[in-house]
PDB file of C-alpha atoms in Angstrom:
ATOM      1  CA  UNK A   4     -19.049   9.480  35.203  1.00 39.00           C
ATOM      2  CA  UNK A   5     -21.666   6.940  35.130  1.00 44.00           C
ATOM      3  CA  UNK A   6     -20.434   3.434  33.887  1.00 44.00           C
ATOM      4  CA  UNK A   7     -17.512   3.195  31.217  1.00 40.00           C
ATOM      5  CA  UNK A   8     -16.662   5.180  28.563  1.00 42.00           C
ATOM      6  CA  UNK A   9     -17.390   3.491  25.073  1.00 41.00           C
ATOM      7  CA  UNK A  10     -14.581   4.167  22.104  1.00 41.00           C
ATOM      8  CA  UNK A  11     -15.577   4.834  18.717  1.00 41.00           C
ATOM      9  CA  UNK A  12     -13.492   2.527  16.073  1.00 42.00           C
ATOM     10  CA  UNK A  13     -12.487   3.946  12.555  1.00 43.00           C
ATOM     11  CA  UNK A  14     -15.620   2.326  11.289  1.00 43.00           C
ATOM     12  CA  UNK A  15     -18.241   4.103  14.098  1.00 44.00           C
ATOM     13  CA  UNK A  16     -18.979   1.356  15.740  1.00 42.00           C
ATOM     14  CA  UNK A  17     -18.841   1.422  19.288  1.00 45.00           C
ATOM     15  CA  UNK A  18     -16.753  -1.046  21.929  1.00 47.00           C
ATOM     16  CA  UNK A  19     -16.320  -2.107  25.201  1.00 46.00           C
ATOM     17  CA  UNK A  20     -13.201  -2.412  26.810  1.00 51.00           C
ATOM     18  CA  UNK A  21     -13.200  -6.118  28.199  1.00 54.00           C
ATOM     19  CA  UNK A  22     -12.007  -5.380  31.707  1.00 54.00           C
ATOM     20  CA  UNK A  23     -15.326  -2.617  32.196  1.00 57.00           C
ATOM     21  CA  UNK A  24     -19.169  -2.844  31.939  1.00 63.00           C
ATOM     22  CA  UNK A  25     -21.310  -0.806  29.959  1.00 57.00           C
ATOM     23  CA  UNK A  26     -23.447   2.288  31.215  1.00 61.00           C
ATOM     24  CA  UNK A  27     -27.414   0.959  32.021  1.00 65.00           C
ATOM     25  CA  UNK A  28     -29.301   1.634  29.021  1.00 63.00           C
ATOM     26  CA  UNK A  29     -26.065   1.429  26.527  1.00 56.00           C
ATOM     27  CA  UNK A  30     -26.445   0.202  23.140  1.00 56.00           C
ATOM     28  CA  UNK A  31     -25.001  -3.433  22.639  1.00 56.00           C
ATOM     29  CA  UNK A  32     -22.184  -3.747  19.861  1.00 53.00           C
ATOM     30  CA  UNK A  33     -22.059  -6.128  17.611  1.00 53.00           C
ATOM     31  CA  UNK A  34     -18.791  -7.591  15.692  1.00 53.00           C
ATOM     32  CA  UNK A  35     -19.475  -7.012  12.131  1.00 56.00           C
ATOM     33  CA  UNK A  36     -16.735  -9.870  11.250  1.00 58.00           C
ATOM     34  CA  UNK A  37     -16.079 -12.928  13.017  1.00 63.00           C
ATOM     35  CA  UNK A  38     -12.721 -14.371  13.024  1.00 65.00           C
ATOM     36  CA  UNK A  39     -13.288 -17.198  11.522  1.00 67.00           C
ATOM     37  CA  UNK A  40     -15.389 -15.665   9.208  1.00 68.00           C
ATOM     38  CA  UNK A  41     -13.097 -13.336   7.403  1.00 60.00           C
ATOM     39  CA  UNK A  42     -11.905 -15.850   4.805  1.00 64.00           C
ATOM     40  CA  UNK A  43     -14.915 -16.419   2.901  1.00 66.00           C
ATOM     41  CA  UNK A  44     -16.011 -12.523   3.159  1.00 58.00           C
ATOM     42  CA  UNK A  45     -15.815 -11.615  -0.862  1.00 58.00           C
ATOM     43  CA  UNK A  46     -13.758  -8.321  -1.479  1.00 50.00           C
ATOM     44  CA  UNK A  47     -15.492  -5.501  -2.581  1.00 49.00           C
ATOM     45  CA  UNK A  48     -13.947  -2.490  -4.158  1.00 45.00           C
ATOM     46  CA  UNK A  49     -15.486   0.413  -2.335  1.00 47.00           C
ATOM     47  CA  UNK A  50     -17.559   2.981  -4.022  1.00 60.00           C
ATOM     48  CA  UNK A  51     -14.948   5.440  -3.761  1.00 71.00           C
ATOM     49  CA  UNK A  52     -12.519   3.749  -6.495  1.00 80.00           C
ATOM     50  CA  UNK A  53     -12.782   5.511  -9.483  1.00 88.00           C
ATOM     51  CA  UNK A  54     -12.883   4.032 -13.082  1.00 88.00           C
ATOM     52  CA  UNK A  55     -10.383   5.974 -15.255  1.00 92.00           C
ATOM     53  CA  UNK A  56      -7.425   5.651 -16.706  1.00 93.00           C
ATOM     54  CA  UNK A  57      -5.034   7.877 -14.838  1.00 95.00           C
ATOM     55  CA  UNK A  58      -1.180   6.762 -14.989  1.00 96.00           C
ATOM     56  CA  UNK A  59       1.005   6.375 -11.630  1.00 97.00           C
ATOM     57  CA  UNK A  60       3.598   8.779 -10.486  1.00 97.00           C
ATOM     58  CA  UNK A  61       5.181   6.543  -8.073  1.00 98.00           C
ATOM     59  CA  UNK A  62       5.973   2.984  -8.371  1.00 98.00           C
ATOM     60  CA  UNK A  63       6.570   0.024  -5.185  1.00 97.00           C
ATOM     61  CA  UNK A  64       9.116   0.389  -3.899  1.00 98.00           C
ATOM     62  CA  UNK A  65      10.086   3.930  -4.754  1.00 98.00           C
ATOM     63  CA  UNK A  66      10.868   6.666  -2.253  1.00 98.00           C
ATOM     64  CA  UNK A  67       8.491   9.453  -1.470  1.00 98.00           C
ATOM     65  CA  UNK A  68       8.418  12.305   0.868  1.00 98.00           C
ATOM     66  CA  UNK A  69       5.244  13.718   2.108  1.00 97.00           C
ATOM     67  CA  UNK A  70       4.703  17.344   0.843  1.00 97.00           C
ATOM     68  CA  UNK A  71       5.411  19.915   3.625  1.00 95.00           C
ATOM     69  CA  UNK A  72       1.744  21.732   2.848  1.00 93.00           C
ATOM     70  CA  UNK A  73      -0.672  23.749   5.253  1.00 90.00           C
ATOM     71  CA  UNK A  74      -3.918  23.824   3.216  1.00 85.00           C
ATOM     72  CA  UNK A  75      -6.624  26.221   4.673  1.00 80.00           C
ATOM     73  CA  UNK A  76      -9.501  23.589   5.160  1.00 79.00           C
ATOM     74  CA  UNK A  77      -9.403  19.876   4.835  1.00 76.00           C
ATOM     75  CA  UNK A  78      -6.699  17.321   3.907  1.00 88.00           C
ATOM     76  CA  UNK A  79      -5.997  13.959   4.804  1.00 93.00           C
ATOM     77  CA  UNK A  80      -2.395  14.366   5.214  1.00 95.00           C
ATOM     78  CA  UNK A  81      -1.608  14.121   8.601  1.00 96.00           C
ATOM     79  CA  UNK A  82       1.003  16.435   9.877  1.00 95.00           C
ATOM     80  CA  UNK A  83       3.534  14.589  12.157  1.00 96.00           C
ATOM     81  CA  UNK A  84       4.335  12.554   8.129  1.00 97.00           C
ATOM     82  CA  UNK A  85       4.723  16.144   6.467  1.00 96.00           C
ATOM     83  CA  UNK A  86       8.620  16.618   4.905  1.00 97.00           C
ATOM     84  CA  UNK A  87       9.372  12.969   5.987  1.00 98.00           C
ATOM     85  CA  UNK A  88      10.277   9.735   3.726  1.00 98.00           C
ATOM     86  CA  UNK A  89       8.412   6.691   3.316  1.00 98.00           C
ATOM     87  CA  UNK A  90       8.269   3.746   0.723  1.00 98.00           C
ATOM     88  CA  UNK A  91       5.448   3.145  -1.947  1.00 98.00           C
ATOM     89  CA  UNK A  92       4.163  -0.159  -0.699  1.00 96.00           C
ATOM     90  CA  UNK A  93       1.581  -1.139  -2.868  1.00 95.00           C
ATOM     91  CA  UNK A  94      -0.828   1.297  -5.427  1.00 95.00           C
ATOM     92  CA  UNK A  95      -4.471   1.572  -4.184  1.00 94.00           C
ATOM     93  CA  UNK A  96      -6.112   2.183  -6.757  1.00 93.00           C
ATOM     94  CA  UNK A  97      -7.687   5.891  -8.642  1.00 95.00           C
ATOM     95  CA  UNK A  98      -9.928   8.183  -6.306  1.00 93.00           C
ATOM     96  CA  UNK A  99     -10.931  11.570  -5.735  1.00 92.00           C
ATOM     97  CA  UNK A 100      -9.226  13.633  -3.799  1.00 91.00           C
ATOM     98  CA  UNK A 101     -10.972  14.839  -0.757  1.00 87.00           C
ATOM     99  CA  UNK A 102      -9.210  18.319  -0.748  1.00 86.00           C
ATOM    100  CA  UNK A 103     -10.857  18.873  -3.862  1.00 86.00           C
ATOM    101  CA  UNK A 104     -14.029  17.117  -3.632  1.00 82.00           C
ATOM    102  CA  UNK A 105     -15.220  18.090  -0.653  1.00 80.00           C
ATOM    103  CA  UNK A 106     -15.672  21.600  -1.512  1.00 80.00           C
ATOM    104  CA  UNK A 107     -17.150  20.732  -5.327  1.00 81.00           C
ATOM    105  CA  UNK A 108     -14.510  21.829  -6.599  1.00 83.00           C
ATOM    106  CA  UNK A 109     -13.860  18.512  -9.047  1.00 85.00           C
ATOM    107  CA  UNK A 110     -12.761  14.916  -7.784  1.00 90.00           C
ATOM    108  CA  UNK A 111      -9.098  15.434  -9.157  1.00 92.00           C
ATOM    109  CA  UNK A 112      -8.832  11.409  -9.887  1.00 95.00           C
ATOM    110  CA  UNK A 113      -5.538  10.188  -8.772  1.00 96.00           C
ATOM    111  CA  UNK A 114      -3.805   6.977  -7.243  1.00 96.00           C
ATOM    112  CA  UNK A 115      -3.889   6.438  -3.919  1.00 96.00           C
ATOM    113  CA  UNK A 116      -0.346   4.461  -2.497  1.00 97.00           C
ATOM    114  CA  UNK A 117      -0.013   2.750   0.864  1.00 96.00           C
ATOM    115  CA  UNK A 118       3.161   4.402   1.851  1.00 97.00           C
ATOM    116  CA  UNK A 119       5.136   2.900   4.845  1.00 97.00           C
ATOM    117  CA  UNK A 120       7.311   5.386   7.408  1.00 97.00           C
ATOM    118  CA  UNK A 121      10.154   4.023   9.485  1.00 96.00           C
ATOM    119  CA  UNK A 122       9.204   4.938  13.049  1.00 96.00           C
ATOM    120  CA  UNK A 123      12.637   6.502  13.413  1.00 96.00           C
ATOM    121  CA  UNK A 124      12.012   8.432  10.332  1.00 97.00           C
ATOM    122  CA  UNK A 125       8.991  10.026  12.133  1.00 96.00           C
ATOM    123  CA  UNK A 126      10.107   9.980  15.639  1.00 95.00           C
ATOM    124  CA  UNK A 127      13.837   9.307  15.720  1.00 95.00           C
ATOM    125  CA  UNK A 128      16.476   7.559  16.789  1.00 94.00           C
ATOM    126  CA  UNK A 129      14.617   6.453  20.401  1.00 93.00           C
ATOM    127  CA  UNK A 130      11.875   4.772  18.118  1.00 94.00           C
ATOM    128  CA  UNK A 131      11.923   0.944  17.697  1.00 93.00           C
ATOM    129  CA  UNK A 132      13.625  -0.016  14.553  1.00 92.00           C
ATOM    130  CA  UNK A 133      11.090  -2.482  14.392  1.00 92.00           C
ATOM    131  CA  UNK A 134       8.040  -0.446  13.645  1.00 94.00           C
ATOM    132  CA  UNK A 135       6.783   1.637  11.334  1.00 95.00           C
ATOM    133  CA  UNK A 136       3.518   3.213  10.240  1.00 95.00           C
ATOM    134  CA  UNK A 137       1.471   2.863   7.298  1.00 96.00           C
ATOM    135  CA  UNK A 138      -0.557   5.559   5.374  1.00 96.00           C
ATOM    136  CA  UNK A 139      -2.916   5.754   2.554  1.00 95.00           C
ATOM    137  CA  UNK A 140      -2.028   8.511   0.523  1.00 97.00           C
ATOM    138  CA  UNK A 141      -2.684  10.733  -2.432  1.00 97.00           C
ATOM    139  CA  UNK A 142      -0.455  11.398  -5.160  1.00 97.00           C
ATOM    140  CA  UNK A 143      -0.603  15.074  -4.579  1.00 96.00           C
ATOM    141  CA  UNK A 144       0.193  14.493  -0.835  1.00 97.00           C
ATOM    142  CA  UNK A 145       3.737  12.838  -2.242  1.00 98.00           C
ATOM    143  CA  UNK A 146       7.105  14.277  -4.073  1.00 98.00           C
ATOM    144  CA  UNK A 147       9.925  11.970  -5.275  1.00 98.00           C
ATOM    145  CA  UNK A 148      12.104  12.032  -2.168  1.00 96.00           C
TER     146      UNK A 148
END
């Protein structure tokens, strides 16, 4: 392999590890927002947010269980949280459910929640009690615990 590998971030940007040199001819990445500028960037509601009234099924602080589903096709419910219990930390508003929307079966608007899963819930007693995983999950992925 010539040069160091490039890594893709969640936003699709490429970043190079600090201790390696980029391959000759590779595209130089740039920082979208510098740390000192982040507070001055106005918050924008992403276009995925729908402006429809839908009653939330869950409330902040409520315990929920990620459903143990195995759909044929697209889903944004990671297998490692299925059947595990987490806590609603935040309601992120109403969005289209990708599982139906991607196949042209309608937006199926519903609330998306930031759910906190304790690491020991996901990985057992050997996991650090201080760690947790936060996931944004649609209502169809959740049920009361």
